[in-house]
Tab-separated table of C-alpha atoms in Angstrom:
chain	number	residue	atom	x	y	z
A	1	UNK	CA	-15.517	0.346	-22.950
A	2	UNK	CA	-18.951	-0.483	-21.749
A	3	UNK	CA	-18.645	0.281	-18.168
A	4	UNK	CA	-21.980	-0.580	-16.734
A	5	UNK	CA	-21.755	-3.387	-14.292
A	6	UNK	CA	-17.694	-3.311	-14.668
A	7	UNK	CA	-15.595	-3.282	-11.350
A	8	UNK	CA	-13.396	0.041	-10.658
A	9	UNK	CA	-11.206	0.767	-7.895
A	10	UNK	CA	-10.669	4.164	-7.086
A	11	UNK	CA	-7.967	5.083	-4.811
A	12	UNK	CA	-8.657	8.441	-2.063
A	13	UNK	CA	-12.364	8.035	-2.702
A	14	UNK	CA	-13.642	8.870	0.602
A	15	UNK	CA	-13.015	12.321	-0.362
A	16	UNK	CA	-12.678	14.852	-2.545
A	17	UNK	CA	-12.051	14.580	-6.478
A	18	UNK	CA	-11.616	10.873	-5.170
A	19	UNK	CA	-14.882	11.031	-4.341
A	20	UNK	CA	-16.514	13.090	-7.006
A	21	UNK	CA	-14.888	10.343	-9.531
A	22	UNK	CA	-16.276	7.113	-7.570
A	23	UNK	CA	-19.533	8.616	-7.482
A	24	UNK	CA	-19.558	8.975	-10.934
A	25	UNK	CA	-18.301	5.960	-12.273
A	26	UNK	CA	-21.254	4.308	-9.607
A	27	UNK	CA	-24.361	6.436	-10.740
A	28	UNK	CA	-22.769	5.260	-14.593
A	29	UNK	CA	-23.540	1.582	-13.252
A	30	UNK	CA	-20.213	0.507	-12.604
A	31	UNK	CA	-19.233	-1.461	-8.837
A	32	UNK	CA	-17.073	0.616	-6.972
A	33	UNK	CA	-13.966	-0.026	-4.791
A	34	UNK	CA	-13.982	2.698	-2.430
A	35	UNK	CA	-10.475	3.086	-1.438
A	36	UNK	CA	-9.280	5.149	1.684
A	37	UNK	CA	-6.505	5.845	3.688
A	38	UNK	CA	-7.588	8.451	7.098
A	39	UNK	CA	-11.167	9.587	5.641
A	40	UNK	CA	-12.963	6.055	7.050
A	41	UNK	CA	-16.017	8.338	6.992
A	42	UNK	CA	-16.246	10.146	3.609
A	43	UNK	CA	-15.378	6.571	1.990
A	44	UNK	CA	-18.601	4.699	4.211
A	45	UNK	CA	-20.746	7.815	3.158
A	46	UNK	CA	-19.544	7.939	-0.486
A	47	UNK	CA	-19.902	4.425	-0.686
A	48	UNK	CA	-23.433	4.438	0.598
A	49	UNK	CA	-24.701	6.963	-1.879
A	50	UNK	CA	-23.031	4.696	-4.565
A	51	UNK	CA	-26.005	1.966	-3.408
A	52	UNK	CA	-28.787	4.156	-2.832
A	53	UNK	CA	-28.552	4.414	-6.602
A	54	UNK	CA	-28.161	0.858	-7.160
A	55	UNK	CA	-25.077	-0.237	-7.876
A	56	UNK	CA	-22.256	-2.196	-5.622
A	57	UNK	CA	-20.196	-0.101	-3.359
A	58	UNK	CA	-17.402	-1.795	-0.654
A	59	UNK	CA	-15.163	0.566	1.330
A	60	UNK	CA	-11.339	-0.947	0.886
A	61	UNK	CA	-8.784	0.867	3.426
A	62	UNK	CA	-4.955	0.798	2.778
A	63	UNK	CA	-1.712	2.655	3.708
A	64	UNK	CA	-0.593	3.357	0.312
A	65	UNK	CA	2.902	4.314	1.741
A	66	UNK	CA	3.609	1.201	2.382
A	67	UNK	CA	4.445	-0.690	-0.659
A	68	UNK	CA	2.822	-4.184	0.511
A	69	UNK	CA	-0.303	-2.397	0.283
A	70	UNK	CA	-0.667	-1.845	-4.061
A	71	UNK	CA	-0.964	-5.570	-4.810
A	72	UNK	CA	-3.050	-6.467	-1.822
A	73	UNK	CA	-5.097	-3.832	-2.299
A	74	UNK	CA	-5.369	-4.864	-5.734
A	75	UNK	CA	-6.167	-8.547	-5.344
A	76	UNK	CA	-8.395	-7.779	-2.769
A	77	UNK	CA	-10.760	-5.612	-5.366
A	78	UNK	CA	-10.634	-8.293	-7.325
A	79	UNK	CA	-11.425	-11.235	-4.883
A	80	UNK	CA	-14.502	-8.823	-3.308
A	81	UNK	CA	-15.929	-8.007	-6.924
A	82	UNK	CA	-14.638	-11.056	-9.129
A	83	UNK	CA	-12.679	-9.205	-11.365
A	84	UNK	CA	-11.093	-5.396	-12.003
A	85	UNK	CA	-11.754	-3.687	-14.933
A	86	UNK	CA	-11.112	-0.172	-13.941
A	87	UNK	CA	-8.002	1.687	-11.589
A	88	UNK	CA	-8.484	5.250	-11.288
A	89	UNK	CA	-4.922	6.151	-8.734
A	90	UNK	CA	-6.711	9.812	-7.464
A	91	UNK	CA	-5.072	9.345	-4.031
A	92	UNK	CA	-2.009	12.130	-3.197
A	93	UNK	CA	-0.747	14.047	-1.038
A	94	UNK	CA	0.158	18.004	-1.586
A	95	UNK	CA	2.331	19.301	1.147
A	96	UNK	CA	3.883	23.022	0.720
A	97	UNK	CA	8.165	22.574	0.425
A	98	UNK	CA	10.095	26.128	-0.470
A	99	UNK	CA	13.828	25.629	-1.571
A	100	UNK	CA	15.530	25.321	1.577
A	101	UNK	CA	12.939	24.067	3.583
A	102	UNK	CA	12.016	20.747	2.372
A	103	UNK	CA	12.641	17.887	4.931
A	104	UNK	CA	13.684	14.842	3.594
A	105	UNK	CA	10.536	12.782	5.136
A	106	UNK	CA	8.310	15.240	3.455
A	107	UNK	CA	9.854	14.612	-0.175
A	108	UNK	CA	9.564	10.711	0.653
A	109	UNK	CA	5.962	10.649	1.464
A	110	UNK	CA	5.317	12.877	-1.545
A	111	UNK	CA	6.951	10.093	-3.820
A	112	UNK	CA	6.152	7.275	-2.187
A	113	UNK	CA	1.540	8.487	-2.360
A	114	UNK	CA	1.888	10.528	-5.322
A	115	UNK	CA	4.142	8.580	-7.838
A	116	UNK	CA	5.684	5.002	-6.313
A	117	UNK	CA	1.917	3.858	-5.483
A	118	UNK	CA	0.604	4.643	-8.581
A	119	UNK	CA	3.221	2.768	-10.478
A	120	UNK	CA	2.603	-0.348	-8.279
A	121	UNK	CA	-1.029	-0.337	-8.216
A	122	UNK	CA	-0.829	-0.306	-12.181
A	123	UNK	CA	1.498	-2.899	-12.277
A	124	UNK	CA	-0.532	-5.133	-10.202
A	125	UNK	CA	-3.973	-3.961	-11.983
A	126	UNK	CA	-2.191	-5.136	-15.304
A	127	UNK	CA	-1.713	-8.958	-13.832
A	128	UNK	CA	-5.803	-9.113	-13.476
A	129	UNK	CA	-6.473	-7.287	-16.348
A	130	UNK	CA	-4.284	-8.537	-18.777
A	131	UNK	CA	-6.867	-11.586	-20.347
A	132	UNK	CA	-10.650	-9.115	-20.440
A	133	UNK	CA	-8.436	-5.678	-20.898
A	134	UNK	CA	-9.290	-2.765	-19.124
A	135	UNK	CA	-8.441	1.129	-18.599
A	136	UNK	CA	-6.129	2.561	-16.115
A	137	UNK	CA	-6.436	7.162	-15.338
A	138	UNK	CA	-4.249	8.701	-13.121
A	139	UNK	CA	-4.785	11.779	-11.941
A	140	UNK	CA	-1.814	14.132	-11.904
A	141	UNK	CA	-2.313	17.927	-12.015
A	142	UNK	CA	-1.322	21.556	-13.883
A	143	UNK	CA	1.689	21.151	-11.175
A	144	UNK	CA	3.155	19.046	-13.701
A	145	UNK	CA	3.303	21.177	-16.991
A	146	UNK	CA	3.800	24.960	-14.529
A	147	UNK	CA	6.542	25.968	-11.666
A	148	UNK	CA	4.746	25.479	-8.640
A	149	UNK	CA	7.885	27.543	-6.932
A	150	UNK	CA	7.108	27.051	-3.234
A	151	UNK	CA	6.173	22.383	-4.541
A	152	UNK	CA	8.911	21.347	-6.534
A	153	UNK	CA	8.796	18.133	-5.249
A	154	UNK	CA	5.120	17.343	-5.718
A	155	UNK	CA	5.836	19.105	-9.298
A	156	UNK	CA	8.129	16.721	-10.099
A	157	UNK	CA	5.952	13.733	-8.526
A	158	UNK	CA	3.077	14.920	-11.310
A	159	UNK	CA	5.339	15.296	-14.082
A	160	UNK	CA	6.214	11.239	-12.980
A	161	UNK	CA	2.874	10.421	-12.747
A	162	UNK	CA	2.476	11.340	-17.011
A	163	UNK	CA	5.744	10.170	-17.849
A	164	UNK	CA	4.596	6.741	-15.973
A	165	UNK	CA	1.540	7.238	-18.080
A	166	UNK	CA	2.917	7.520	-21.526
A	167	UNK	CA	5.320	4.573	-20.602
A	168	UNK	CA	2.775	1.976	-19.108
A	169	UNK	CA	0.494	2.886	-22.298
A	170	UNK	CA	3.292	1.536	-24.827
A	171	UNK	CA	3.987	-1.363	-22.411
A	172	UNK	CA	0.578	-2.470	-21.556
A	173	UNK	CA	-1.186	-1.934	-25.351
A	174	UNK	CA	-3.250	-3.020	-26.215
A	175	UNK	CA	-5.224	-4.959	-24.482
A	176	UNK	CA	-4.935	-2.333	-21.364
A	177	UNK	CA	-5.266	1.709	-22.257
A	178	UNK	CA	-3.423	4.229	-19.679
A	179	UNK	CA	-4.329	7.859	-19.282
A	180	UNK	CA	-4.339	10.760	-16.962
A	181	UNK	CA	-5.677	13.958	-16.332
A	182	UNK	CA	-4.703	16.924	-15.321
A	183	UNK	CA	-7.132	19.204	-12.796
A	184	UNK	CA	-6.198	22.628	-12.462
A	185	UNK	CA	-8.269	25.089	-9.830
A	186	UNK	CA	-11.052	22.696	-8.879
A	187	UNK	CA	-11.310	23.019	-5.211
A	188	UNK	CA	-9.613	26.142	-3.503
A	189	UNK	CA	-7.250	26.404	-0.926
A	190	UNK	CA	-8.460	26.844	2.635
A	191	UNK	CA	-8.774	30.905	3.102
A	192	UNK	CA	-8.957	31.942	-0.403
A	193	UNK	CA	-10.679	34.821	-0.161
A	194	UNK	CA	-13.137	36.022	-2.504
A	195	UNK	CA	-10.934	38.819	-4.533
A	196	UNK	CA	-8.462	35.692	-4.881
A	197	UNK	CA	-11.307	33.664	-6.284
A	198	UNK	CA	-12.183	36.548	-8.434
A	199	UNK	CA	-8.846	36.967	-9.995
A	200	UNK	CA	-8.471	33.287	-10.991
A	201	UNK	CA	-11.849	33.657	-12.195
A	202	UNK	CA	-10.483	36.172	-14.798
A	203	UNK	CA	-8.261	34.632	-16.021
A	204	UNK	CA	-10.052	31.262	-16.787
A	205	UNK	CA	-10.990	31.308	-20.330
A	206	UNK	CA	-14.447	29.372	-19.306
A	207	UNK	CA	-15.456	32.559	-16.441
A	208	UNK	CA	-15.886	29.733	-13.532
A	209	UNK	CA	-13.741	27.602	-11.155
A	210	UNK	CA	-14.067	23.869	-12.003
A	211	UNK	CA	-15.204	21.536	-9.408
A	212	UNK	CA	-14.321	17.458	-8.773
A	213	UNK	CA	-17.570	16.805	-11.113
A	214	UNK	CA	-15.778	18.373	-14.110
A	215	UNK	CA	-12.657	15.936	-13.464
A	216	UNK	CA	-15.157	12.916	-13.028
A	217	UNK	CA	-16.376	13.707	-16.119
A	218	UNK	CA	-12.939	13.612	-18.037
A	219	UNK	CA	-12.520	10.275	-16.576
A	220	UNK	CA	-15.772	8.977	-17.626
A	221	UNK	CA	-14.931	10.003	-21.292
A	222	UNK	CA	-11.439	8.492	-21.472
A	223	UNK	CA	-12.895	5.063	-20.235
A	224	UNK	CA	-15.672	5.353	-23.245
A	225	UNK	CA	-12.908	6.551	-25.453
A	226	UNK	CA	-11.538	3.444	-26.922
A	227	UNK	CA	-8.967	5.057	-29.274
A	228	UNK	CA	-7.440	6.837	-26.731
A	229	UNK	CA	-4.401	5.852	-24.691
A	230	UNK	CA	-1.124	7.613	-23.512
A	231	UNK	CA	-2.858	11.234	-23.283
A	232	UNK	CA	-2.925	13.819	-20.521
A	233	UNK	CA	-6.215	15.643	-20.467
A	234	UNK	CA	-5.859	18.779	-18.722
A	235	UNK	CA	-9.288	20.259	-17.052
A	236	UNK	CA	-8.010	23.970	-16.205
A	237	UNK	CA	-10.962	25.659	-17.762
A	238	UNK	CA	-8.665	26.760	-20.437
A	239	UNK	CA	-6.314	28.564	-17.966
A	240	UNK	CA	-3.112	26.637	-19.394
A	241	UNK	CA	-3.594	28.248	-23.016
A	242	UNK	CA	-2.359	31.568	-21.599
A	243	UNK	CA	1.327	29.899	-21.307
């Protein structure tokens, strides 16, 4: 795909690996939807760098809970910038849940941000897309190929998210390609210290922690990769090879 002057929306941009990924996909020449939920802030500031290097930016809030919000959301994009080419579903939420501590409102908001929006938004991408084509990457996470112990149920929501991906790229082909990717340490934790750092650092086959630019960059090669539909990319630095 040619993506200069194409329309993408990119859902949690206003911060982020979100953000990182709409930046990217704007300083490659493409018109950004700059999707946000509680970051109002990031998404005007993200979106403004977007223009200052010339291309179209519009901040587009939404609840993504609520499951109105996927097809308006989507139809909106469309309506602003004339068409949609482009869905990248970054937006999640990652909330800590050890065996016998998970409430049940914390497992639905898990599914209903990390895997039930995701599903929708593709679904209603696909209705606008299905005449010019287009290219759909979801972002899941190592989470879903490693036991997380103290996540299982945002484990299982990225394991959805490239089952969902493998699925909607038979359905969808081939007029619309589907992949993911899979970010593993790309932005620490609050508080890691720096032996922590150190030791992950070790044992990362590339000697660095990644950052949101290296997971922008896998999505700007799967939307140039033409051939390429169904796959998980996972951007670990190589840390997944020692399993």
């Amino acid at each position: 795909m040619e993506i200069d002057g194409r329309v993408a929306l990119v859902t949690g941009a206003g911060t982020r690996v979100g953000r990182a990924i709409a930046l990217a996909l704007g300083q490659a020449g493409m018109r950004v939807g700059v999707h946000y939920m509680g970051s109002e802030k990031g998404a005007r500031q993200t979106a403004e760098e977007i223009i200052a290097v010339g291309s179209e930016a519009r901040t587009l809030p939404g609840d993504l809970t609520d499951p109105a919000t996927a097809p308006r959301l989507v139809e909106h994009t469309a309506k602003v910038f004339g068409s949609l080419d482009v869905l990248v579903n970054s937006a999640a939420v990652l909330l800590r849940t050890p065996v016998g501590e998970v409430l049940v409102e914390d497992w639905d908001a898990m599914f209903a941000l990390n895997l039930r929006a995701p599903f929708f938004l593709c679904q209603a991408a696909a209705r606008v897309m299905r005449e010019r084509g287009g290219a759909i990457v979801n972002i899941a996470d190592l989470a879903a190929f490693e036991t997380w112990r103290g996540y299982i149920p945002h484990s299982i929501t990225k394991a959805g998210i490239v089952q969902m991906t493998r699925g909607l790229a038979h359905a969808l082909a081939p007029k619309i390609r589907v992949n993911a990717i899979a970010p593993g340490a790309v932005l620490l934790p609050e508080g890691t210290t720096q032996d922590q750092a150190e030791k992950l650092i070790a044992t990362t086959p590339l000697g660095r922690i990644g950052s949101p630019d290296d997971v922008a960059q896998a999505v700007l090669y799967l939307l140039s990769a033409d051939y390429v539909t169904g796959e998980t990319i996972i951007v670990d630095g190589g840390r997944h090879v020692r399993y």
